[in-house]
PDB file of C-alpha atoms in Angstrom:
ATOM      1  CA  LEU M   1       0.719 -16.718  48.471  1.00  0.00           C
ATOM      2  CA  PRO M   2       1.295 -19.878  46.455  1.00  0.00           C
ATOM      3  CA  ASN M   3      -2.348 -20.106  45.320  1.00  0.00           C
ATOM      4  CA  LEU M   4      -2.819 -16.486  44.172  1.00  0.00           C
ATOM      5  CA  THR M   5      -4.430 -16.444  40.707  1.00  0.00           C
ATOM      6  CA  LYS M   6      -5.403 -12.774  40.233  1.00  0.00           C
ATOM      7  CA  ILE M   7      -3.729  -9.425  40.983  1.00  0.00           C
ATOM      8  CA  GLU M   8      -5.456  -6.066  40.509  1.00  0.00           C
ATOM      9  CA  MET M   9      -3.331  -3.084  41.541  1.00  0.00           C
ATOM     10  CA  LYS M  10      -3.719   0.676  41.289  1.00  0.00           C
ATOM     11  CA  TYR M  11      -1.012   2.945  42.690  1.00  0.00           C
ATOM     12  CA  GLY M  12      -2.546   6.072  44.186  1.00  0.00           C
ATOM     13  CA  ALA M  13      -4.107   7.672  47.236  1.00  0.00           C
ATOM     14  CA  LYS M  14      -7.681   8.162  48.440  1.00  0.00           C
ATOM     15  CA  LYS M  15      -9.531  11.000  50.189  1.00  0.00           C
ATOM     16  CA  LEU M  16      -7.261  13.804  49.004  1.00  0.00           C
ATOM     17  CA  GLY M  17      -8.171  17.480  48.903  1.00  0.00           C
ATOM     18  CA  MET M  18      -6.916  20.195  46.555  1.00  0.00           C
ATOM     19  CA  LYS M  19      -3.393  19.971  47.909  1.00  0.00           C
ATOM     20  CA  TYR M  20      -1.743  16.704  46.978  1.00  0.00           C
ATOM     21  CA  ASP M  21       1.531  15.372  45.696  1.00  0.00           C
ATOM     22  CA  ARG M  22       1.357  14.001  42.149  1.00  0.00           C
ATOM     23  CA  MET M  23       4.151  11.597  43.028  1.00  0.00           C
ATOM     24  CA  LEU M  24       1.596   9.636  45.043  1.00  0.00           C
ATOM     25  CA  PHE M  25       0.023   8.436  41.797  1.00  0.00           C
ATOM     26  CA  GLY M  26       1.248   5.886  39.316  1.00  0.00           C
ATOM     27  CA  MET M  27       3.675   3.005  39.303  1.00  0.00           C
ATOM     28  CA  LYS M  28       7.356   3.700  39.985  1.00  0.00           C
ATOM     29  CA  VAL M  29      10.425   1.864  38.701  1.00  0.00           C
ATOM     30  CA  SER M  30      10.905   0.116  42.047  1.00  0.00           C
ATOM     31  CA  ASP M  31       7.262  -1.028  41.977  1.00  0.00           C
ATOM     32  CA  ALA M  32       7.662  -2.411  38.461  1.00  0.00           C
ATOM     33  CA  TYR M  33      10.859  -4.217  39.416  1.00  0.00           C
ATOM     34  CA  CYS M  34       9.279  -5.916  42.441  1.00  0.00           C
ATOM     35  CA  LEU M  35       6.124  -6.826  40.542  1.00  0.00           C
ATOM     36  CA  ALA M  36       8.094  -8.259  37.603  1.00  0.00           C
ATOM     37  CA  LYS M  37      10.134 -10.389  39.991  1.00  0.00           C
ATOM     38  CA  SER M  38       6.979 -11.691  41.657  1.00  0.00           C
ATOM     39  CA  ILE M  39       5.363 -12.476  38.302  1.00  0.00           C
ATOM     40  CA  SER M  40       8.348 -14.486  37.138  1.00  0.00           C
ATOM     41  CA  GLN M  41       8.331 -16.527  40.335  1.00  0.00           C
ATOM     42  CA  SER M  42       4.589 -17.176  40.534  1.00  0.00           C
ATOM     43  CA  GLU M  43       3.291 -20.550  39.379  1.00  0.00           C
ATOM     44  CA  SER M  44      -0.428 -19.810  39.827  1.00  0.00           C
ATOM     45  CA  LEU M  45      -1.019 -16.202  38.668  1.00  0.00           C
ATOM     46  CA  THR M  46      -3.335 -16.125  35.632  1.00  0.00           C
ATOM     47  CA  THR M  47      -4.852 -12.610  35.689  1.00  0.00           C
ATOM     48  CA  LEU M  48      -2.989  -9.284  35.972  1.00  0.00           C
ATOM     49  CA  ILE M  49      -4.928  -5.988  36.018  1.00  0.00           C
ATOM     50  CA  LEU M  50      -2.903  -2.755  36.114  1.00  0.00           C
ATOM     51  CA  GLN M  51      -5.337  -0.091  34.930  1.00  0.00           C
ATOM     52  CA  SER M  52      -4.671   3.644  35.419  1.00  0.00           C
ATOM     53  CA  ASN M  53      -1.126   3.376  36.764  1.00  0.00           C
ATOM     54  CA  LEU M  54       0.656   5.846  34.431  1.00  0.00           C
ATOM     55  CA  ILE M  55       2.592   2.915  32.962  1.00  0.00           C
ATOM     56  CA  ASP M  56       4.779   4.115  30.098  1.00  0.00           C
ATOM     57  CA  ASP M  57       7.121   2.199  27.794  1.00  0.00           C
ATOM     58  CA  ASP M  58      10.010   2.267  30.280  1.00  0.00           C
ATOM     59  CA  LEU M  59       7.904   0.810  33.096  1.00  0.00           C
ATOM     60  CA  LEU M  60       6.448  -1.735  30.692  1.00  0.00           C
ATOM     61  CA  ARG M  61       9.960  -2.781  29.682  1.00  0.00           C
ATOM     62  CA  MET M  62      10.658  -3.525  33.335  1.00  0.00           C
ATOM     63  CA  LEU M  63       7.396  -5.470  33.707  1.00  0.00           C
ATOM     64  CA  MET M  64       8.205  -7.463  30.586  1.00  0.00           C
ATOM     65  CA  THR M  65      11.211  -9.016  32.323  1.00  0.00           C
ATOM     66  CA  GLY M  66       8.683 -10.894  34.452  1.00  0.00           C
ATOM     67  CA  LEU M  67       5.868 -11.315  31.924  1.00  0.00           C
ATOM     68  CA  ILE M  68       8.117 -12.921  29.326  1.00  0.00           C
ATOM     69  CA  LYS M  69       9.091 -15.600  31.859  1.00  0.00           C
ATOM     70  CA  SER M  70       5.518 -16.349  32.864  1.00  0.00           C
ATOM     71  CA  SER M  71       3.838 -19.298  31.199  1.00  0.00           C
ATOM     72  CA  GLN M  72       0.474 -19.111  32.959  1.00  0.00           C
ATOM     73  CA  ILE M  73      -0.867 -15.532  32.666  1.00  0.00           C
ATOM     74  CA  THR M  74      -3.918 -15.707  30.401  1.00  0.00           C
ATOM     75  CA  SER M  75      -5.439 -12.253  31.008  1.00  0.00           C
ATOM     76  CA  LEU M  76      -3.487  -8.960  30.898  1.00  0.00           C
ATOM     77  CA  ASP M  77      -5.206  -5.597  31.423  1.00  0.00           C
ATOM     78  CA  LEU M  78      -3.117  -2.441  30.873  1.00  0.00           C
ATOM     79  CA  ALA M  79      -5.936  -0.027  30.020  1.00  0.00           C
ATOM     80  CA  HIS M  80      -5.794   3.718  30.772  1.00  0.00           C
ATOM     81  CA  ASN M  81      -2.007   4.029  30.795  1.00  0.00           C
ATOM     82  CA  LYS M  82       0.645   5.743  28.633  1.00  0.00           C
ATOM     83  CA  ILE M  83       1.844   2.877  26.449  1.00  0.00           C
ATOM     84  CA  THR M  84       2.953   3.863  22.932  1.00  0.00           C
ATOM     85  CA  ASN M  85       4.035   1.954  19.825  1.00  0.00           C
ATOM     86  CA  HIS M  86       7.350   1.020  21.456  1.00  0.00           C
ATOM     87  CA  GLY M  87       5.478  -0.624  24.319  1.00  0.00           C
ATOM     88  CA  VAL M  88       3.242  -2.497  21.884  1.00  0.00           C
ATOM     89  CA  ARG M  89       6.338  -3.816  20.145  1.00  0.00           C
ATOM     90  CA  LEU M  90       7.470  -5.228  23.497  1.00  0.00           C
ATOM     91  CA  LEU M  91       4.047  -6.708  24.239  1.00  0.00           C
ATOM     92  CA  SER M  92       3.921  -8.396  20.837  1.00  0.00           C
ATOM     93  CA  LYS M  93       6.552 -10.816  22.168  1.00  0.00           C
ATOM     94  CA  LEU M  94       3.800 -12.240  24.407  1.00  0.00           C
ATOM     95  CA  LEU M  95       1.745 -13.172  21.336  1.00  0.00           C
ATOM     96  CA  ASP M  96       4.075 -15.666  19.673  1.00  0.00           C
ATOM     97  CA  LYS M  97       3.253 -19.294  18.862  1.00  0.00           C
ATOM     98  CA  SER M  98       3.858 -20.397  22.454  1.00  0.00           C
ATOM     99  CA  SER M  99       1.515 -17.754  23.897  1.00  0.00           C
ATOM    100  CA  VAL M 100      -1.173 -18.702  26.439  1.00  0.00           C
ATOM    101  CA  LEU M 101      -2.615 -15.174  26.633  1.00  0.00           C
ATOM    102  CA  THR M 102      -6.355 -15.219  25.893  1.00  0.00           C
ATOM    103  CA  SER M 103      -7.321 -11.639  26.830  1.00  0.00           C
ATOM    104  CA  LEU M 104      -5.418  -8.386  26.209  1.00  0.00           C
ATOM    105  CA  ASN M 105      -6.797  -4.963  27.144  1.00  0.00           C
ATOM    106  CA  LEU M 106      -4.859  -1.923  25.880  1.00  0.00           C
ATOM    107  CA  ALA M 107      -7.773   0.527  25.838  1.00  0.00           C
ATOM    108  CA  ASP M 108      -7.072   4.255  26.254  1.00  0.00           C
ATOM    109  CA  ASN M 109      -3.321   4.277  25.682  1.00  0.00           C
ATOM    110  CA  GLN M 110      -1.211   6.150  23.123  1.00  0.00           C
ATOM    111  CA  ILE M 111      -1.013   3.566  20.339  1.00  0.00           C
ATOM    112  CA  ASN M 112      -1.141   4.718  16.722  1.00  0.00           C
ATOM    113  CA  THR M 113      -0.558   3.307  13.233  1.00  0.00           C
ATOM    114  CA  GLU M 114       2.777   1.595  13.913  1.00  0.00           C
ATOM    115  CA  GLY M 115       1.271  -0.121  16.937  1.00  0.00           C
ATOM    116  CA  GLY M 116      -1.418  -1.580  14.688  1.00  0.00           C
ATOM    117  CA  ARG M 117       1.302  -2.944  12.418  1.00  0.00           C
ATOM    118  CA  TYR M 118       3.169  -4.589  15.319  1.00  0.00           C
ATOM    119  CA  LEU M 119      -0.007  -6.216  16.642  1.00  0.00           C
ATOM    120  CA  GLY M 120      -1.110  -7.373  13.197  1.00  0.00           C
ATOM    121  CA  ARG M 121       2.267  -8.991  12.600  1.00  0.00           C
ATOM    122  CA  ALA M 122       2.173 -10.728  16.001  1.00  0.00           C
ATOM    123  CA  LEU M 123      -1.367 -12.028  15.498  1.00  0.00           C
ATOM    124  CA  ARG M 124      -0.359 -13.899  12.342  1.00  0.00           C
ATOM    125  CA  ALA M 125       1.406 -16.463  14.533  1.00  0.00           C
ATOM    126  CA  ASN M 126      -0.900 -16.316  17.564  1.00  0.00           C
ATOM    127  CA  GLU M 127      -3.362 -19.115  18.309  1.00  0.00           C
ATOM    128  CA  SER M 128      -4.440 -18.280  21.876  1.00  0.00           C
ATOM    129  CA  LEU M 129      -5.878 -14.729  21.999  1.00  0.00           C
ATOM    130  CA  VAL M 130      -9.695 -14.578  21.942  1.00  0.00           C
ATOM    131  CA  ASP M 131     -10.399 -11.100  23.365  1.00  0.00           C
ATOM    132  CA  MET M 132      -8.585  -7.863  22.456  1.00  0.00           C
ATOM    133  CA  ASN M 133      -9.601  -4.331  23.423  1.00  0.00           C
ATOM    134  CA  LEU M 134      -7.921  -1.366  21.682  1.00  0.00           C
ATOM    135  CA  ARG M 135     -10.605   1.287  22.078  1.00  0.00           C
ATOM    136  CA  LEU M 136      -9.668   4.948  22.549  1.00  0.00           C
ATOM    137  CA  ASN M 137      -6.291   4.763  20.849  1.00  0.00           C
ATOM    138  CA  ARG M 138      -5.243   6.343  17.552  1.00  0.00           C
ATOM    139  CA  LEU M 139      -4.651   3.445  15.205  1.00  0.00           C
ATOM    140  CA  MET M 140      -5.916   5.523  12.259  1.00  0.00           C
ATOM    141  CA  ASP M 141      -7.160   3.867   9.074  1.00  0.00           C
ATOM    142  CA  ASP M 142      -3.834   2.312   8.066  1.00  0.00           C
ATOM    143  CA  GLY M 143      -3.279   0.946  11.553  1.00  0.00           C
ATOM    144  CA  GLY M 144      -6.729  -0.637  11.598  1.00  0.00           C
ATOM    145  CA  ARG M 145      -6.126  -2.197   8.198  1.00  0.00           C
ATOM    146  CA  MET M 146      -2.752  -3.678   9.208  1.00  0.00           C
ATOM    147  CA  LEU M 147      -4.211  -5.002  12.451  1.00  0.00           C
ATOM    148  CA  LEU M 148      -7.048  -6.764  10.622  1.00  0.00           C
ATOM    149  CA  GLU M 149      -4.593  -8.195   8.093  1.00  0.00           C
ATOM    150  CA  GLY M 150      -3.133 -10.177  10.982  1.00  0.00           C
ATOM    151  CA  LEU M 151      -6.438 -11.922  11.661  1.00  0.00           C
ATOM    152  CA  CYS M 152      -5.613 -14.906   9.479  1.00  0.00           C
ATOM    153  CA  ASP M 153      -6.775 -18.526   9.572  1.00  0.00           C
ATOM    154  CA  THR M 154      -4.810 -19.443  12.699  1.00  0.00           C
ATOM    155  CA  CYS M 155      -6.125 -16.473  14.726  1.00  0.00           C
ATOM    156  CA  LYS M 156      -8.810 -17.313  17.288  1.00  0.00           C
ATOM    157  CA  ILE M 157     -10.066 -13.826  18.215  1.00  0.00           C
ATOM    158  CA  ILE M 158     -13.769 -13.813  19.090  1.00  0.00           C
ATOM    159  CA  HIS M 159     -14.190 -10.369  20.706  1.00  0.00           C
ATOM    160  CA  LEU M 160     -12.532  -7.263  19.215  1.00  0.00           C
ATOM    161  CA  ASN M 161     -13.044  -3.654  20.320  1.00  0.00           C
ATOM    162  CA  LEU M 162     -11.700  -0.943  17.967  1.00  0.00           C
ATOM    163  CA  SER M 163     -13.953   1.891  19.108  1.00  0.00           C
ATOM    164  CA  GLY M 164     -12.622   5.451  18.846  1.00  0.00           C
ATOM    165  CA  ASN M 165      -9.595   4.829  16.598  1.00  0.00           C
ATOM    166  CA  LEU M 166     -10.353   7.021  13.535  1.00  0.00           C
ATOM    167  CA  LEU M 167     -10.904   3.977  11.338  1.00  0.00           C
ATOM    168  CA  ALA M 168     -12.267   4.525   7.834  1.00  0.00           C
ATOM    169  CA  ARG M 169     -12.356   3.077   4.304  1.00  0.00           C
ATOM    170  CA  GLN M 170      -9.201   0.933   4.265  1.00  0.00           C
ATOM    171  CA  THR M 171     -10.230  -0.764   7.491  1.00  0.00           C
ATOM    172  CA  THR M 172     -13.686  -1.415   6.029  1.00  0.00           C
ATOM    173  CA  ILE M 173     -12.222  -3.088   2.928  1.00  0.00           C
ATOM    174  CA  MET M 174     -10.139  -5.448   5.068  1.00  0.00           C
ATOM    175  CA  LEU M 175     -13.116  -6.147   7.341  1.00  0.00           C
ATOM    176  CA  MET M 176     -15.287  -6.989   4.323  1.00  0.00           C
ATOM    177  CA  HIS M 177     -12.733  -9.598   3.286  1.00  0.00           C
ATOM    178  CA  ILE M 178     -12.725 -11.152   6.772  1.00  0.00           C
ATOM    179  CA  LEU M 179     -16.528 -11.204   7.105  1.00  0.00           C
ATOM    180  CA  ALA M 180     -17.113 -12.565   3.610  1.00  0.00           C
ATOM    181  CA  GLU M 181     -14.611 -15.411   3.945  1.00  0.00           C
ATOM    182  CA  GLY M 182     -16.017 -16.483   7.307  1.00  0.00           C
ATOM    183  CA  ASN M 183     -12.813 -18.219   8.404  1.00  0.00           C
ATOM    184  CA  LEU M 184     -12.503 -16.069  11.528  1.00  0.00           C
ATOM    185  CA  LEU M 185     -15.145 -16.790  14.188  1.00  0.00           C
ATOM    186  CA  LEU M 186     -15.452 -13.121  15.192  1.00  0.00           C
ATOM    187  CA  GLU M 187     -18.559 -13.006  17.388  1.00  0.00           C
ATOM    188  CA  SER M 188     -18.492  -9.401  18.620  1.00  0.00           C
ATOM    189  CA  LEU M 189     -16.951  -6.311  17.035  1.00  0.00           C
ATOM    190  CA  ASP M 190     -17.104  -2.714  18.270  1.00  0.00           C
ATOM    191  CA  LEU M 191     -16.468  -0.082  15.565  1.00  0.00           C
ATOM    192  CA  SER M 192     -18.341   2.776  17.226  1.00  0.00           C
ATOM    193  CA  CYS M 193     -16.996   6.342  17.277  1.00  0.00           C
ATOM    194  CA  ASN M 194     -14.913   6.020  14.106  1.00  0.00           C
ATOM    195  CA  GLU M 195     -14.982   7.614  10.633  1.00  0.00           C
ATOM    196  CA  LEU M 196     -17.101   5.048   8.774  1.00  0.00           C
ATOM    197  CA  THR M 197     -19.444   6.441   6.120  1.00  0.00           C
ATOM    198  CA  ASN M 198     -22.747   5.371   4.544  1.00  0.00           C
ATOM    199  CA  ARG M 199     -20.814   3.512   1.842  1.00  0.00           C
ATOM    200  CA  ASP M 200     -18.816   1.621   4.459  1.00  0.00           C
ATOM    201  CA  LEU M 201     -21.948   0.450   6.268  1.00  0.00           C
ATOM    202  CA  HIS M 202     -23.554  -0.757   3.043  1.00  0.00           C
ATOM    203  CA  ASP M 203     -20.407  -2.719   2.172  1.00  0.00           C
ATOM    204  CA  ILE M 204     -20.243  -4.246   5.666  1.00  0.00           C
ATOM    205  CA  ALA M 205     -23.906  -5.290   5.412  1.00  0.00           C
ATOM    206  CA  LYS M 206     -23.279  -6.923   2.024  1.00  0.00           C
ATOM    207  CA  ALA M 207     -20.198  -8.772   3.321  1.00  0.00           C
ATOM    208  CA  MET M 208     -22.209 -10.105   6.261  1.00  0.00           C
ATOM    209  CA  GLU M 209     -24.878 -11.780   4.145  1.00  0.00           C
ATOM    210  CA  GLU M 210     -23.046 -15.119   4.193  1.00  0.00           C
ATOM    211  CA  ASN M 211     -21.428 -14.629   7.589  1.00  0.00           C
ATOM    212  CA  GLU M 212     -22.718 -16.908  10.349  1.00  0.00           C
ATOM    213  CA  ALA M 213     -20.286 -16.129  13.188  1.00  0.00           C
ATOM    214  CA  SER M 214     -20.961 -12.510  14.152  1.00  0.00           C
ATOM    215  CA  ILE M 215     -23.698 -11.939  16.724  1.00  0.00           C
ATOM    216  CA  SER M 216     -22.809  -8.428  17.962  1.00  0.00           C
ATOM    217  CA  MET M 217     -21.569  -5.342  16.110  1.00  0.00           C
ATOM    218  CA  ASP M 218     -21.591  -1.756  17.401  1.00  0.00           C
ATOM    219  CA  LEU M 219     -21.541   0.846  14.602  1.00  0.00           C
ATOM    220  CA  ARG M 220     -22.886   3.852  16.485  1.00  0.00           C
ATOM    221  CA  LEU M 221     -21.498   7.401  16.260  1.00  0.00           C
ATOM    222  CA  ASN M 222     -19.793   7.129  12.884  1.00  0.00           C
ATOM    223  CA  ARG M 223     -20.096   9.552   9.979  1.00  0.00           C
ATOM    224  CA  VAL M 224     -23.391   8.046   8.832  1.00  0.00           C
ATOM    225  CA  THR M 225     -26.612   9.938   8.187  1.00  0.00           C
ATOM    226  CA  GLY M 226     -30.117   8.762   7.369  1.00  0.00           C
ATOM    227  CA  GLU M 227     -29.295   5.078   7.067  1.00  0.00           C
ATOM    228  CA  SER M 228     -31.654   3.401   9.514  1.00  0.00           C
ATOM    229  CA  ALA M 229     -32.439   0.718   6.907  1.00  0.00           C
ATOM    230  CA  VAL M 230     -28.852  -0.569   6.680  1.00  0.00           C
ATOM    231  CA  TYR M 231     -28.595  -0.615  10.477  1.00  0.00           C
ATOM    232  CA  ASP M 232     -31.753  -2.721  10.559  1.00  0.00           C
ATOM    233  CA  THR M 233     -30.335  -5.084   7.937  1.00  0.00           C
ATOM    234  CA  ILE M 234     -27.148  -5.629   9.929  1.00  0.00           C
ATOM    235  CA  GLN M 235     -29.095  -6.171  13.151  1.00  0.00           C
ATOM    236  CA  GLN M 236     -31.321  -8.738  11.432  1.00  0.00           C
ATOM    237  CA  ILE M 237     -28.266 -10.686  10.279  1.00  0.00           C
ATOM    238  CA  LEU M 238     -26.750 -10.556  13.756  1.00  0.00           C
ATOM    239  CA  ARG M 239     -30.021 -11.734  15.299  1.00  0.00           C
ATOM    240  CA  ARG M 240     -30.248 -14.552  12.774  1.00  0.00           C
ATOM    241  CA  ASN M 241     -26.739 -15.703  13.645  1.00  0.00           C
ATOM    242  CA  GLU M 242     -27.440 -15.466  17.382  1.00  0.00           C
ATOM    243  CA  LEU M 243     -30.578 -17.601  17.116  1.00  0.00           C
ATOM    244  CA  LYS M 244     -28.739 -20.129  14.984  1.00  0.00           C
ATOM    245  CA  ALA M 245     -25.920 -20.321  17.508  1.00  0.00           C
ATOM    246  CA  GLN M 246     -28.376 -20.828  20.374  1.00  0.00           C
ATOM    247  CA  SER M 247     -30.106 -23.642  18.525  1.00  0.00           C
ATOM    248  CA  GLY M 248     -26.794 -25.350  17.897  1.00  0.00           C
ATOM    249  CA  GLY M 249     -26.401 -24.580  14.203  1.00  0.00           C
TER     250      GLY M 249
END
């Protein structure tokens, strides 16, 4: 298949009753070995989707033997697996200065604070990634802060999802700095289902006053009560930016 550009694989079985063998589900070492070999040999593959395959750090290490040799994969989706900080450290090698990866989905894995540090460090040198999804992990507040610290002038991220990561005050302070400076063209940001407070929302709204890049921000289901006015303020700013973008500045 010399012209294959996209692979989406899920290892499992359909139409099973109550009696089934758990070994039927998830990627095995032999599967990872064969897939890694195919990836390294492909000259056309640009999209790899491996959601819900019970991929852990050991299987990811095997896959990395192929991914690290690939110079054309631009979209990598490893959501709903069992990747931890060690796996993130491996994946960070794909985000160096020579990276062509534009989309990375690591939603619903087992990544915590150290994983945020590894990604933040890798993003300092990255100039290709525009879409990153880390929802439903456990970055915690320190992890969120260290991740955002990596979003420096060279970073090109436009869409960032950090929903459900127990982010709080330290993350807000770093986000305020990013929004106020306006160097990062962050169009959409999802911070729903975190630990942000009324104070955090007010500070975010203030930081966004001069921001002209953001057009979408989800702040639902945080620890905020009775603050419909600040929500309205943020939405007005986002709408203003969206209209300005549509009119060409």
